[in-house]
Short mmCIF file of C-alpha atoms in Angstrom, two decimals:
data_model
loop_
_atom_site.label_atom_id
_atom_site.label_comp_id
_atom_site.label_asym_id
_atom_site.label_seq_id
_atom_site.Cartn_x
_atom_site.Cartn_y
_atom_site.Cartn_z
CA UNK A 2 0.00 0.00 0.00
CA UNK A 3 3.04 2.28 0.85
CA UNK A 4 4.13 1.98 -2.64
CA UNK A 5 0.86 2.56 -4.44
CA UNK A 6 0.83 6.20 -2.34
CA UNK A 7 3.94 6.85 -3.22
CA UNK A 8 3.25 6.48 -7.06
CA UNK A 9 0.25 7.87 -6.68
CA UNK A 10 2.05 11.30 -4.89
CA UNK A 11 4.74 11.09 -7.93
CA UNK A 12 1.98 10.43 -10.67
CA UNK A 13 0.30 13.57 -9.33
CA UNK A 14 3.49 15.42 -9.38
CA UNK A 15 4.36 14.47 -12.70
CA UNK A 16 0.71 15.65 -13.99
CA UNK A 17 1.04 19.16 -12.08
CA UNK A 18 4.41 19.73 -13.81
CA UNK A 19 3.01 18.90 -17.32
CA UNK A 20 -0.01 21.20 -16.64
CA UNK A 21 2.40 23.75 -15.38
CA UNK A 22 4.54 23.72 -18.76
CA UNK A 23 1.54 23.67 -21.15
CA UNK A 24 0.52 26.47 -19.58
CA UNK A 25 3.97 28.26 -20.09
CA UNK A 26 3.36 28.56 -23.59
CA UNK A 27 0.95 31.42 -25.38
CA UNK A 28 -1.91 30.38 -27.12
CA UNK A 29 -2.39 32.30 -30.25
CA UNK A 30 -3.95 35.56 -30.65
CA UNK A 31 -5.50 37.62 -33.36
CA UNK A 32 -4.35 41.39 -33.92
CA UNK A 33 -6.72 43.18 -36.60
CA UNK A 34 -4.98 46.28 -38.24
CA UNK A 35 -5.23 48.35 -41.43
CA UNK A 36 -3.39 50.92 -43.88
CA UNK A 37 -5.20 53.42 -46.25
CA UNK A 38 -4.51 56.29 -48.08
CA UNK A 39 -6.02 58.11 -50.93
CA UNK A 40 -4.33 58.78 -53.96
CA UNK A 41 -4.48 60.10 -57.66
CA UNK A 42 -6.26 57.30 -58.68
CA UNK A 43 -8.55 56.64 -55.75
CA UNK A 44 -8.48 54.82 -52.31
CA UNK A 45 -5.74 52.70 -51.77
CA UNK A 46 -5.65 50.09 -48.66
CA UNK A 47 -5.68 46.92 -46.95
CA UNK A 48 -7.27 45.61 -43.55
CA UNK A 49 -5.21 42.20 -42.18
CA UNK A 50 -5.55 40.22 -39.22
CA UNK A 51 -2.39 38.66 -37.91
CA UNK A 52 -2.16 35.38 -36.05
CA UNK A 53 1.05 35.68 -33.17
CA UNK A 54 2.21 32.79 -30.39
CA UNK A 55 4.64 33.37 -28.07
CA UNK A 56 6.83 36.72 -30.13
CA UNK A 57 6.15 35.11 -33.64
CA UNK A 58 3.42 35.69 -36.45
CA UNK A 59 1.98 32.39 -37.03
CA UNK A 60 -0.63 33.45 -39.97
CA UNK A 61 -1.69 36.68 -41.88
CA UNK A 62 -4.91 37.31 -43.88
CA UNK A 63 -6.25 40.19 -45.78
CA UNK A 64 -9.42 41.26 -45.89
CA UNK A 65 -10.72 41.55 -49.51
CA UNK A 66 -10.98 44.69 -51.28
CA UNK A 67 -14.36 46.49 -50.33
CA UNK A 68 -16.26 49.28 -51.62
CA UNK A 69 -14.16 52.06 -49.96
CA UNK A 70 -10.88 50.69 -50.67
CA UNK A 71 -8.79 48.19 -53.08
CA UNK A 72 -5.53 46.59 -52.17
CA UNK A 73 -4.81 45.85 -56.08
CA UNK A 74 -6.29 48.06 -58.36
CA UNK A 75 -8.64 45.43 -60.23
CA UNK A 76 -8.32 47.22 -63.83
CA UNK A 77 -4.45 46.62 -63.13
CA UNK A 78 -2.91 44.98 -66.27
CA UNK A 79 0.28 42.74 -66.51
CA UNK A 80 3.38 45.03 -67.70
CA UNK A 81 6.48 42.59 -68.17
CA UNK A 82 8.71 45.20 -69.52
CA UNK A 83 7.88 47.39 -66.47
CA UNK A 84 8.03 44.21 -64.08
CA UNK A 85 4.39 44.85 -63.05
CA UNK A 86 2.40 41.54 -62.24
CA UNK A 87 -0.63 43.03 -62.75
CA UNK A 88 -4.38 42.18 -60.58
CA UNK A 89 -4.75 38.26 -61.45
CA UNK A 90 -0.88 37.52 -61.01
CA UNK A 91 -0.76 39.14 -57.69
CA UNK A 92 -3.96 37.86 -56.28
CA UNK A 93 -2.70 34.66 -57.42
CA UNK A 94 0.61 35.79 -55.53
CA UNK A 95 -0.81 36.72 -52.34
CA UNK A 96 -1.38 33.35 -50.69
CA UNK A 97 2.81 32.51 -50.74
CA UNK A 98 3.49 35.77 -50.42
CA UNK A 99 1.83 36.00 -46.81
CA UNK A 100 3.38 33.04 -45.70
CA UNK A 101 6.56 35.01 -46.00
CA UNK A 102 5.75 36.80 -42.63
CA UNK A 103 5.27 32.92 -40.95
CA UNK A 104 7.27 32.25 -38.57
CA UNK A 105 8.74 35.73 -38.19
CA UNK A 106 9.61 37.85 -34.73
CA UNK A 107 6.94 40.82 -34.24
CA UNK A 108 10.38 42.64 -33.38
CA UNK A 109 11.51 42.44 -36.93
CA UNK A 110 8.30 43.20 -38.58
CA UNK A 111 7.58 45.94 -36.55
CA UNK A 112 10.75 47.62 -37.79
CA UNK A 113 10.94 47.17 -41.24
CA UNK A 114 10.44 50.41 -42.87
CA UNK A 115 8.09 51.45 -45.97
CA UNK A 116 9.63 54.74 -47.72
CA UNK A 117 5.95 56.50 -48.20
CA UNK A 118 5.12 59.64 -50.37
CA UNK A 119 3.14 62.43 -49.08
CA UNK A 120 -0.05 61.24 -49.24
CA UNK A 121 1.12 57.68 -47.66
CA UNK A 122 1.86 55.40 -50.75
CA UNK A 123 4.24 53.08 -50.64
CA UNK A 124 7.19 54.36 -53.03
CA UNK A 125 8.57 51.98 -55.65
CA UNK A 126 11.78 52.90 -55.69
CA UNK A 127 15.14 51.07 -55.11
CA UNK A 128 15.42 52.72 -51.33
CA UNK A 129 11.97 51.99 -50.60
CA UNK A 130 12.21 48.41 -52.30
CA UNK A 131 15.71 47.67 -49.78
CA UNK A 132 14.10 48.41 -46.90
CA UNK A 133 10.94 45.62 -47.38
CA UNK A 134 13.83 42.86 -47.64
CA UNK A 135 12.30 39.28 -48.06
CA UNK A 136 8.83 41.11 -47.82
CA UNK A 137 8.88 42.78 -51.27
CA UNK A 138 6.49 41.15 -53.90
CA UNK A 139 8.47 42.08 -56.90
CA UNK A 140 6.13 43.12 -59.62
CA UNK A 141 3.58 44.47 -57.09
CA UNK A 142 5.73 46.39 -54.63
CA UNK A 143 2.96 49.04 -53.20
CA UNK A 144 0.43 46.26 -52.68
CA UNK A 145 3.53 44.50 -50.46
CA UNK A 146 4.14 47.78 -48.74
CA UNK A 147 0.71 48.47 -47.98
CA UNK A 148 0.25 44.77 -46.27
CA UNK A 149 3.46 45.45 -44.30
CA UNK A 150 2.27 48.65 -42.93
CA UNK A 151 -1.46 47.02 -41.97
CA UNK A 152 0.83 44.21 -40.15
CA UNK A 153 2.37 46.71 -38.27
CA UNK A 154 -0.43 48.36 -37.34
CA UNK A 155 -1.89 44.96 -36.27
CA UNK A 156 1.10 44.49 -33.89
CA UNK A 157 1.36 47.96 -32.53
CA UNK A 158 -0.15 47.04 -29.08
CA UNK A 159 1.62 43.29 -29.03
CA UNK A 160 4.59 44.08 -26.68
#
């Protein structure tokens, strides 16, 4: 009988300490978070909602385009010999192209910076292009800065 107690006191033990390390990790929480600005050529933006556990993003998703806003203009045609992908090739982009911010630190996202004009578009250019590293969709490089800036607006209150 002295033996059964005493399994039964380490069996107990050993179930407290597994409930006590599940519980040390974060279960994942949703951060909603937008960009929009208004340009030449209408309203320009994107509303996201980013997955993070722990200090990683685990998923991001963007909202579709609605009637106040588009992400990719939808009259957008493919331009190979200006590099543009154009609406269908970057919708069809979009899915990899979010999976890009898997797996990374909110740290690093949150400092990544978008060079933005005046009224708040993401700029195209070479500086602007350097500083969205592995986040840039070539072809479609104001549609990536726009979803990095709604990610970082997502994670602006995840310390």
């Amino acid at each position: 009988m002295k033996k059964l107690g005493k399994f039964l006191i380490v069996a107990g033990c050993a179930a407290m300490a597994c409930a006590a390390l599940a519980g040390c990790g974060s279960d994942p929480v949703d951060y909603k978070g937008g960009y929009k600005y208004t340009s030449k050529y209408g309203d320009y933006g994107v509303n996201v909602t980013v997955t993070v556990e722990g200090d990683k993003i685990t998923k991001v998703v963007c909202d579709p385009d609605t009637d106040t806003m588009h992400n990719i203009t939808p009259t957008w045609k493919e331009d190979p010999e200006k590099g543009q992908l154009g609406h269908d090739k970057t919708v069809a982009a979009l899915p990899d192209y979010l999976k890009k911010f898997e797996g990374m630190k909110v740290a690093d996202v949150k400092a990544l910076n978008v060079s933005k004009d005046d009224n708040g578009q993401p700029n195209t250019d070479e500086a602007g292009d350097a500083s969205q590293g592995a986040l840039l969709l070539t072809g479609a490089t104001q549609t990536s800065g726009r979803i990095i800036l709604a990610v970082q607006d997502a994670l602006k209150d995840v310390k």
